[in-house]
Coordinates of C-alpha atoms in Angstrom, one line a residue:
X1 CA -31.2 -18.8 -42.7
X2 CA -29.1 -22.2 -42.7
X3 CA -25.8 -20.1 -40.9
X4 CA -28.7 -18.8 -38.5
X5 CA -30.7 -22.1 -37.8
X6 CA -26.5 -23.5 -37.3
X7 CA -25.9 -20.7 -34.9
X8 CA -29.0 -22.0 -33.2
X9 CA -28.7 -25.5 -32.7
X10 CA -25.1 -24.3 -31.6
X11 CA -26.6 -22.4 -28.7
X12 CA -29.2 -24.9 -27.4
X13 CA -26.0 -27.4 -27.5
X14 CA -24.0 -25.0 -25.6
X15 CA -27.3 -25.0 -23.0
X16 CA -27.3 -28.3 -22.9
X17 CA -23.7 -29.5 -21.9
X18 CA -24.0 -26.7 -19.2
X19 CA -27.3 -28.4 -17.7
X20 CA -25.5 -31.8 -18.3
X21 CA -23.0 -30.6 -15.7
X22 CA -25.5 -29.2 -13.8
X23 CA -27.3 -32.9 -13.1
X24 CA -23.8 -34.7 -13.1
X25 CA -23.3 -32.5 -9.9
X26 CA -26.6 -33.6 -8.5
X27 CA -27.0 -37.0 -9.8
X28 CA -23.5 -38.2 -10.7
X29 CA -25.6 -39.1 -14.0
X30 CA -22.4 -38.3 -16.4
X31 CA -23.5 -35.3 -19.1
X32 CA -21.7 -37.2 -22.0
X33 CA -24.6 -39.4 -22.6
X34 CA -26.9 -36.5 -23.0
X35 CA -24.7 -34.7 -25.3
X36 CA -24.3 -38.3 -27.6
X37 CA -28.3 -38.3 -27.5
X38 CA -28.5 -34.9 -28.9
X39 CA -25.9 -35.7 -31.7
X40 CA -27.4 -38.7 -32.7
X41 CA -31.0 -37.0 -32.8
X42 CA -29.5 -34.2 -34.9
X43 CA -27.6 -36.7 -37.3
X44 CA -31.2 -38.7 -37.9
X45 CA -33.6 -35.5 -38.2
X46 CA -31.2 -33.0 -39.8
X47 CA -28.7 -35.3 -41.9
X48 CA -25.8 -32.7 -40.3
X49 CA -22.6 -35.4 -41.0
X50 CA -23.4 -34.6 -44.3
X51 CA -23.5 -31.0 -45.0
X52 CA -21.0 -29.2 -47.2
X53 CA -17.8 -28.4 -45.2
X54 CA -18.9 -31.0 -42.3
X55 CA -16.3 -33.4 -43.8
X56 CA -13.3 -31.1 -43.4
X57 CA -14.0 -29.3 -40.8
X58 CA -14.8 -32.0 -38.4
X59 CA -11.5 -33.7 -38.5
X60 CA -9.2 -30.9 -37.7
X61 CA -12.0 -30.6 -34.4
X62 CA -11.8 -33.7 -33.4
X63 CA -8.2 -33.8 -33.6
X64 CA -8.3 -30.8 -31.4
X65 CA -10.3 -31.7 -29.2
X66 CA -8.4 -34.8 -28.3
X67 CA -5.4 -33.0 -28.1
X68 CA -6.9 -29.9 -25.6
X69 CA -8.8 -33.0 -23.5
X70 CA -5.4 -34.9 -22.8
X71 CA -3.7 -30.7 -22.6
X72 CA -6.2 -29.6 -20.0
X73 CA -6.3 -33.4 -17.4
X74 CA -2.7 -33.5 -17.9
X75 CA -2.3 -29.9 -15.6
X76 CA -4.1 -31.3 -13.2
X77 CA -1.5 -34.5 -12.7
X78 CA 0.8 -34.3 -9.6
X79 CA 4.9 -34.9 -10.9
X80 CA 5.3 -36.5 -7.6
X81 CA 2.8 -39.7 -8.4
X82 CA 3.5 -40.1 -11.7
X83 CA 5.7 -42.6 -11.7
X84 CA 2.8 -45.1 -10.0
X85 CA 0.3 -43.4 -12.9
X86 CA 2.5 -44.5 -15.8
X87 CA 3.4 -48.3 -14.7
X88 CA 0.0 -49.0 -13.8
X89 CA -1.9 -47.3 -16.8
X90 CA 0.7 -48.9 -19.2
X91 CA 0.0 -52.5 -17.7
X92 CA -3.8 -52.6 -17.7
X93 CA -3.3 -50.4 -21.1
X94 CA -1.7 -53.6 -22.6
X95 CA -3.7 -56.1 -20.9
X96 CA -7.2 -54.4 -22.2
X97 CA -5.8 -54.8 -25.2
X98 CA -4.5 -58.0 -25.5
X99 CA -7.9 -59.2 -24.7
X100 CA -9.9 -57.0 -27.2
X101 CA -7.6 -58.4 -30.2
X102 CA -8.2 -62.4 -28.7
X103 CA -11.8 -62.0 -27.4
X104 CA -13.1 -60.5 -30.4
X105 CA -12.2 -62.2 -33.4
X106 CA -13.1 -65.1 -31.0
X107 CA -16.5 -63.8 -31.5
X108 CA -16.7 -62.5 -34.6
X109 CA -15.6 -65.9 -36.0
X110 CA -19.3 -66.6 -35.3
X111 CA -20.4 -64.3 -37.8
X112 CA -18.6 -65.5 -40.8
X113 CA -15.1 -63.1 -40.1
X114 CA -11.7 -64.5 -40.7
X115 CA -9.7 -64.1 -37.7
X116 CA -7.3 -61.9 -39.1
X117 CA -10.2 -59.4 -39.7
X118 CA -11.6 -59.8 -36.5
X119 CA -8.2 -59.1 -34.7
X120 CA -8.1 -56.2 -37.0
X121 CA -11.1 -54.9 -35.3
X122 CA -10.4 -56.1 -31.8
X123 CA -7.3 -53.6 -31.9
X124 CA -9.8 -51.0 -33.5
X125 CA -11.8 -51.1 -30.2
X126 CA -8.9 -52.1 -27.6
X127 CA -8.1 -48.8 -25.9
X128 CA -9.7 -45.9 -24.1
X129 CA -11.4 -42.4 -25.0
X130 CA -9.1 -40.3 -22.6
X131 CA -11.7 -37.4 -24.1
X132 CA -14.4 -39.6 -22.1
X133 CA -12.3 -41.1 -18.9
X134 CA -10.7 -37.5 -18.3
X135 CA -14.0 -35.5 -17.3
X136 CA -16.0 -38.3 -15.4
X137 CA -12.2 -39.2 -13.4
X138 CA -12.5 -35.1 -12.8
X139 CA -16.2 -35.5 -11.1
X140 CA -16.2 -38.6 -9.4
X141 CA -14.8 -40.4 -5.9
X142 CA -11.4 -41.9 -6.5
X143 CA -8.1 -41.4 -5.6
X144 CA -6.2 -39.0 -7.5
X145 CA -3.7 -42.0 -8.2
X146 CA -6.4 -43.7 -9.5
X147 CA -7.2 -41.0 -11.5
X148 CA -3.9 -40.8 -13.0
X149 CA -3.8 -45.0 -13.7
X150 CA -6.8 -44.2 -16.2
X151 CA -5.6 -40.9 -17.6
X152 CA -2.3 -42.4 -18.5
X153 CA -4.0 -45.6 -19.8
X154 CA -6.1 -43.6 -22.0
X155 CA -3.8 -42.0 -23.7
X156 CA -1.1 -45.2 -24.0
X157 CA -4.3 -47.4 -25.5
X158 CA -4.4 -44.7 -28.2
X159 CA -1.3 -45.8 -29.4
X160 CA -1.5 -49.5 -28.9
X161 CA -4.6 -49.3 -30.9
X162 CA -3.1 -46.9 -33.8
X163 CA 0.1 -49.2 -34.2
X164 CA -1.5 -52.4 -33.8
X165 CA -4.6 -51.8 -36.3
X166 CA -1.9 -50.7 -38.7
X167 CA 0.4 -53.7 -38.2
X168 CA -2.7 -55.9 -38.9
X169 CA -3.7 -54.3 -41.9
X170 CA -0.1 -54.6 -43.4
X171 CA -0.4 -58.4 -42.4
X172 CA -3.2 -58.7 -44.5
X173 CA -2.5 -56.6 -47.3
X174 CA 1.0 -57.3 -47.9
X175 CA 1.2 -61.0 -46.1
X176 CA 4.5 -59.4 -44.0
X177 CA 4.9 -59.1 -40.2
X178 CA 8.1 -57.9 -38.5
X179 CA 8.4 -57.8 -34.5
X180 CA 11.0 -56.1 -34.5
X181 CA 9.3 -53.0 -36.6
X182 CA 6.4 -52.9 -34.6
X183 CA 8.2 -52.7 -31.3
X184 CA 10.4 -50.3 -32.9
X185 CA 7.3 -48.1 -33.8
X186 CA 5.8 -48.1 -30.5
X187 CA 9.1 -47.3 -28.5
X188 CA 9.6 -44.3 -31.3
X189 CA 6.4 -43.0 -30.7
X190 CA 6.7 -42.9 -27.2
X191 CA 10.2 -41.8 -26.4
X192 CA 10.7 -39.2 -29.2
X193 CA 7.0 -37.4 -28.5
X194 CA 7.5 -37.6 -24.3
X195 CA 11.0 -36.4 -24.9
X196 CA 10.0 -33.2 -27.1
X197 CA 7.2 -32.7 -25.3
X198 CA 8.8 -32.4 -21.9
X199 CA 12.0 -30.3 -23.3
X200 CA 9.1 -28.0 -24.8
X201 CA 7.0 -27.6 -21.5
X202 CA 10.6 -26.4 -20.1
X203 CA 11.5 -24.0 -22.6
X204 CA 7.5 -22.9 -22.8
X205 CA 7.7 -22.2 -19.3
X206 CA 10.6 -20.2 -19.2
X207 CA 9.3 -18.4 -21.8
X208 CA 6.0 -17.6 -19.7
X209 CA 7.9 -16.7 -17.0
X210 CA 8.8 -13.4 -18.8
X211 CA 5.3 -13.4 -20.9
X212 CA 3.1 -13.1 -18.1
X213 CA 4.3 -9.7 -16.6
X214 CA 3.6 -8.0 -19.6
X215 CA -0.2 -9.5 -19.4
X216 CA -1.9 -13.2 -19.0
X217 CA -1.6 -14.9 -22.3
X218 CA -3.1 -17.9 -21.8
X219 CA -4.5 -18.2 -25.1
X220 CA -0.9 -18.7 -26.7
X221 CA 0.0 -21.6 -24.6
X222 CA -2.9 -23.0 -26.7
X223 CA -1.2 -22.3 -29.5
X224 CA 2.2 -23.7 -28.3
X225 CA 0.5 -26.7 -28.2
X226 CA -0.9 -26.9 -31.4
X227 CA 2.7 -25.6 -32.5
X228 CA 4.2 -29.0 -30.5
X229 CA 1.3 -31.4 -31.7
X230 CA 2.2 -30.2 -35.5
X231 CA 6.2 -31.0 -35.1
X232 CA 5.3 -34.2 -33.6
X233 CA 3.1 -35.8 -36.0
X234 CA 5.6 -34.5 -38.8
X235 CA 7.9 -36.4 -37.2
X236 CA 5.9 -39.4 -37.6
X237 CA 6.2 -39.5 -33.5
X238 CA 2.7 -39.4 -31.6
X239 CA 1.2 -35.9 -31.1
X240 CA -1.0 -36.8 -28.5
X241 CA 1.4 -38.2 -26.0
X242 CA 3.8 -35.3 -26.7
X243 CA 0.6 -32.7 -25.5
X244 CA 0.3 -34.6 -22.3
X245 CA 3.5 -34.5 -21.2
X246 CA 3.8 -30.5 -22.4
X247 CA 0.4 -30.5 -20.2
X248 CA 2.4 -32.1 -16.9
X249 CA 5.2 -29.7 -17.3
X250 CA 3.1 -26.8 -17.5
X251 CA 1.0 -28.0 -14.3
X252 CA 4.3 -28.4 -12.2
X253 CA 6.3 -25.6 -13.1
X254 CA 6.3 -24.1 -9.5
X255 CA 7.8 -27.9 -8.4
X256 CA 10.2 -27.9 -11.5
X257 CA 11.6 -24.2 -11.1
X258 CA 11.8 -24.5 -7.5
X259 CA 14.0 -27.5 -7.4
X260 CA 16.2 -26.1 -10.3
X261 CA 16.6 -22.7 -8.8
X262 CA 15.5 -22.4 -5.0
X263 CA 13.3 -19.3 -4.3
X264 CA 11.5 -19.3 -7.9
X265 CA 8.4 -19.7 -7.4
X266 CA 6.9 -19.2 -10.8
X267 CA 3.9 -21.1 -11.5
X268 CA 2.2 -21.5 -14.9
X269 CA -0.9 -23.3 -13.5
X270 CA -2.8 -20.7 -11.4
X271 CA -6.2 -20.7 -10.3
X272 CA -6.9 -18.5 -12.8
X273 CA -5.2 -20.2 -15.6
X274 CA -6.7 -24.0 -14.8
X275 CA -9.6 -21.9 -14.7
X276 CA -9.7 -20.2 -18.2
X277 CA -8.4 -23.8 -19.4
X278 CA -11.0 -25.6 -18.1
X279 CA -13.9 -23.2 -19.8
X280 CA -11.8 -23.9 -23.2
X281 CA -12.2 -27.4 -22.4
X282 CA -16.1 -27.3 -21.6
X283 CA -16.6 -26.0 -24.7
X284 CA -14.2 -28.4 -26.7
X285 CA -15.8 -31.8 -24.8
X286 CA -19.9 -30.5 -25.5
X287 CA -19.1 -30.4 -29.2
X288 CA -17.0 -33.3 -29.2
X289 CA -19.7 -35.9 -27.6
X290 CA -22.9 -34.6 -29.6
X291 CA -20.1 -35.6 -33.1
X292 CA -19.5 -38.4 -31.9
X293 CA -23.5 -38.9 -31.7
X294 CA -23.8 -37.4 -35.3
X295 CA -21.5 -40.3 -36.4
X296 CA -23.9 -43.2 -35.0
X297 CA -26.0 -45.2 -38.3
X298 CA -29.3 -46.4 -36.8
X299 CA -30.2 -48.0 -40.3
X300 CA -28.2 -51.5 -40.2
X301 CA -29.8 -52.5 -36.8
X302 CA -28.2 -55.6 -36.7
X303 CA -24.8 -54.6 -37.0
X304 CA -25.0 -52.5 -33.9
X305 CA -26.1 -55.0 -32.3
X306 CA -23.0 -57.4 -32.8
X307 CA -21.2 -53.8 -31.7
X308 CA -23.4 -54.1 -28.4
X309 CA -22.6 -57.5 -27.7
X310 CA -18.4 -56.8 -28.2
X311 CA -19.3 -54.0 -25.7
X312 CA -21.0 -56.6 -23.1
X313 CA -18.0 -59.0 -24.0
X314 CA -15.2 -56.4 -23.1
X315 CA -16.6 -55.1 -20.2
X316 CA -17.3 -58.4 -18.5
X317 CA -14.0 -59.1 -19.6
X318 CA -12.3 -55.9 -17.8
X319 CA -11.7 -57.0 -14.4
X320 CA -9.2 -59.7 -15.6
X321 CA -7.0 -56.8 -16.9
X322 CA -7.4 -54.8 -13.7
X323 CA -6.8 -57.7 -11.5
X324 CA -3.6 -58.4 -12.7
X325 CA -2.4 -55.3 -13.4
X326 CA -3.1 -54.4 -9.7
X327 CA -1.8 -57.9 -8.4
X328 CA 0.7 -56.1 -6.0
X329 CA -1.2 -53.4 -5.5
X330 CA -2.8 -53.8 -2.0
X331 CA -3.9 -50.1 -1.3
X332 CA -6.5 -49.8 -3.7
X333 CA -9.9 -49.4 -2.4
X334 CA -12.7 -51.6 -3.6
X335 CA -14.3 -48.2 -4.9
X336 CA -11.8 -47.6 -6.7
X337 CA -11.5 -50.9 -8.5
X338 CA -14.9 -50.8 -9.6
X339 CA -14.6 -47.9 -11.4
X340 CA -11.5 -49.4 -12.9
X341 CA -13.2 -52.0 -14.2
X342 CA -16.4 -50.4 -15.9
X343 CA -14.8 -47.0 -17.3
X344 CA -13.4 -48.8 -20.2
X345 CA -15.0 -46.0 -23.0
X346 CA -14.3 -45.8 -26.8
X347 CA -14.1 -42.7 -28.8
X348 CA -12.0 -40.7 -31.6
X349 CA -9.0 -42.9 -31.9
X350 CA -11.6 -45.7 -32.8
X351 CA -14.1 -43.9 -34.8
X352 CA -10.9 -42.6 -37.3
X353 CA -9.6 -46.4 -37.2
X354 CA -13.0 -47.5 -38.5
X355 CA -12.8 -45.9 -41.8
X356 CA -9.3 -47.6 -42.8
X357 CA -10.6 -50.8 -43.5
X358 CA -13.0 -49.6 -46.0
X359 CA -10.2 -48.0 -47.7
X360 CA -7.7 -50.5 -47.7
X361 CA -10.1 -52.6 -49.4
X362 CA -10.6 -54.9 -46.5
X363 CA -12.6 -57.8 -46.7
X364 CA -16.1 -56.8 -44.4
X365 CA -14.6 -53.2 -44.8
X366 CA -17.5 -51.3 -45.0
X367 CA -19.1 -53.2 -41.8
X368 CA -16.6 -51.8 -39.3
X369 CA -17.4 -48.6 -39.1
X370 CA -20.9 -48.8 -37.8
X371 CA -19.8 -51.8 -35.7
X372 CA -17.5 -49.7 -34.4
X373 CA -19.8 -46.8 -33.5
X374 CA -21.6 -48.6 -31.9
X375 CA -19.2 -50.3 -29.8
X376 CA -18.4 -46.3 -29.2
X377 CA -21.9 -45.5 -28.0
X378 CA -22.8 -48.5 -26.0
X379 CA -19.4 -48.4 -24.1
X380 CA -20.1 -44.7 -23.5
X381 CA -23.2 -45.5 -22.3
X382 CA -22.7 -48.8 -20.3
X383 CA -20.0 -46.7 -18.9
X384 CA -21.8 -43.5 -17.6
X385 CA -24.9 -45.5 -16.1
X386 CA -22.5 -48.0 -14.4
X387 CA -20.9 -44.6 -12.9
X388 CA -24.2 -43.1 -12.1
X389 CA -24.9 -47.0 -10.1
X390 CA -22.1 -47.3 -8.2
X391 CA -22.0 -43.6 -7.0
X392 CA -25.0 -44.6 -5.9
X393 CA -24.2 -48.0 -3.9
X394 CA -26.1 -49.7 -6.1
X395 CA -23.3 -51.7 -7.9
X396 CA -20.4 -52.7 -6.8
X397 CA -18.7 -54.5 -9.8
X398 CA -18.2 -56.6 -12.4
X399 CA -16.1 -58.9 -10.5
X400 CA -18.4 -59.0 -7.9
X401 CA -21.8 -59.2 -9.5
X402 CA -20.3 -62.4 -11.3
X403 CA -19.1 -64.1 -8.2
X404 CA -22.8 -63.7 -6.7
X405 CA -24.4 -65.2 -10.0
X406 CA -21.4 -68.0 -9.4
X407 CA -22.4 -68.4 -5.6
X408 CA -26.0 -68.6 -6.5
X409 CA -25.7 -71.5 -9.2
X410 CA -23.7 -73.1 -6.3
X411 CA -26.5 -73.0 -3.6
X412 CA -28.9 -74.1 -6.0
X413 CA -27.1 -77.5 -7.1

């Protein structure tokens, strides 16, 4: 009966992401939020986070699902603009984060944290859920540049935040700091998994070339990139990165193999591939949002709040980081900006960050991780209704709406 009531809540899930898709098409209201809802109900009625098995199954999911997310958005990515996608997700990657890990210990100072800790969880809660940005950037108005700046920042923040959160807990544990070993650990991540992942979506695509007139096996490109993500974390490289740049390969063999050998015109991405790819990913992103609800502790009320005021803080402070990153970037449209400056979501990099401070020993350990939920949740949130606005006309940005509460305090004195 417990299999069959599982089964159950399964399906109604399943009913609901398709529904939330449904009314994102009509409403630009973004289906994450419903999905979180859901989860969050189920985690307070049902207890679910803590059912035997839920523990090891759901981070070999999660991982997945992270992994497919950046897999399936990365297809989608033009080889041509790419260039313009990294250097501008990079910058305002770094600059987000730069001002989590000073605004918030800043903050957090206020509540009795040293600053140590409080840069500890300002790195925790510096990046991007690309699992978040990748399917609202796939359903709303922007530029498929733009598009690209916040794919590639997602997935570059996941690695400032993973390096940098380690590097502070080693400051504080073991009183030691080396530049040269951090910098050293973020260029290794990056160049060794882009390098195998891109010599892998060559010899993968070769290898489909042959594969597919026997049949369409899509389903083992999925497991090529499980195969990659595997050999990339055992390197100690990051996984991640390595499965977007697989992902990019794969969506531009037809470019690649024509300019290596004129007249093949192989392609790996076809309708009916992106297709079957992007069902996968439906499935993997419903599941993946209502955990992430499941996660959320409603019983230390005001702990989630200091996460709601970080959120408020952060996202007031996000046009800075977009301002300058696009200082010589005159083409970009205002609409564009705006949503620029307000998707700035957390997710599953910063929900498994949370739980090392308890185990380290950390001093406030046990307080990040349902800060840091709820920094999750309210940045999903604030994130998906300021969508849902501006689609709308009815906000038209952070910068903006500050400048008018500036202009009014003016004509008043």
């Amino acid at each position: 009966m417990e299999t069959a009531g599982m089964f159950a809540i399964a399906g109604v899930i399943l009913f609901v992401g398709f529904l939330g898709e449904l009314i994102f098409q009509k409403t630009n209201i973004p289906d994450v939020i419903w999905l979180m809802i859901i989860g969050a109900l189920l985690g307070y009625f049902f207890d679910i986070a803590n059912a035997p098995g839920f523990n090891q199954i759901a981070p070999i999911f999660t991982t997945f699902a992270l992994i497919y997310i950046l897999f399936e958005g990365a297809i989608n990515i033009d080889i041509k603009k790419l260039v313009k996608g990294v250097i501008g997700g990079s910058s305002l990657s770094v600059l987000s984060f730069l001002i989590s890990i000073i605004i918030v210990p800043l903050i957090m100072s206020f509540f009795g944290w040293g600053i140590l800790e409080g840069m500890l969880l300002g790195a925790i809660i510096g990046g991007a859920s690309s699992a978040v940005i990748i399917p609202i950037a796939k359903n709303i108005d922007v530029k498929p540049q733009t598009a690209l700046v916040l794919t590639f920042e997602s997935a570059i923040s996941d690695v400032l935040c993973i390096v940098g959160a380690i590097t502070i807990l080693n400051i504080i544990n073991l009183n030691m700091f080396s530049l040269g070993n951090v910098v050293k650990e973020i260029v290794y991540s990056f160049v060794i998994a882009i390098f195998i992942g891109v010599i892998s979506g060559l010899i993968w695509s070769k290898i489909q070339s042959y594969m597919q007139k026997i049949s369409k096996s899509y389903m083992t490109t999925i497991g090529a990139l499980l195969l990659l993500y595997s050999f990339v974390e055992y390197l100690d490289s990051n996984g991640a990165i390595a499965c977007l740049s697989f992902g990019i390969i794969v969506g531009n063999t037809k470019k690649i193999f024509s300019f290596i050998e004129k007249g093949n015109e192989f392609n790996m991405a076809t309708p009916s591939a992106k297709f079957f790819f992007s069902e996968i990913s439906f499935f993997v992103k419903v599941f993946f949002f209502v955990y992430l609800g499941l996660l959320i502790n409603f019983e230390n009320i005001s702990l989630m709040l200091i996460g709601f005021l970080l959120t408020i803080l952060l996202f007031l402070f996000r046009p800075l980081a977009v301002k300058i990153s696009n200082r010589h970037n005159s083409s970009l449209e205002h609409k564009d900006r705006i949503f620029m400056e307000i998707l700035t979501p957390k997710g599953l990099a910063a929900a498994v960050l949370a739980q090392l401070p308890a185990q380290y020993g950390i001093t406030n350990g046990e307080q990040f991780s349902t800060i840091v939920l709820s920094v999750i949740f309210f940045s999903i949130l604030i994130s998906t209704i300021a969508v849902f606005m501006t689609e709308k006309g009815k906000f038209n940005g952070v910068s903006q709406m500050l400048d008018l509460r500036k202009l009014r305090r003016t004509k008043k004195h």
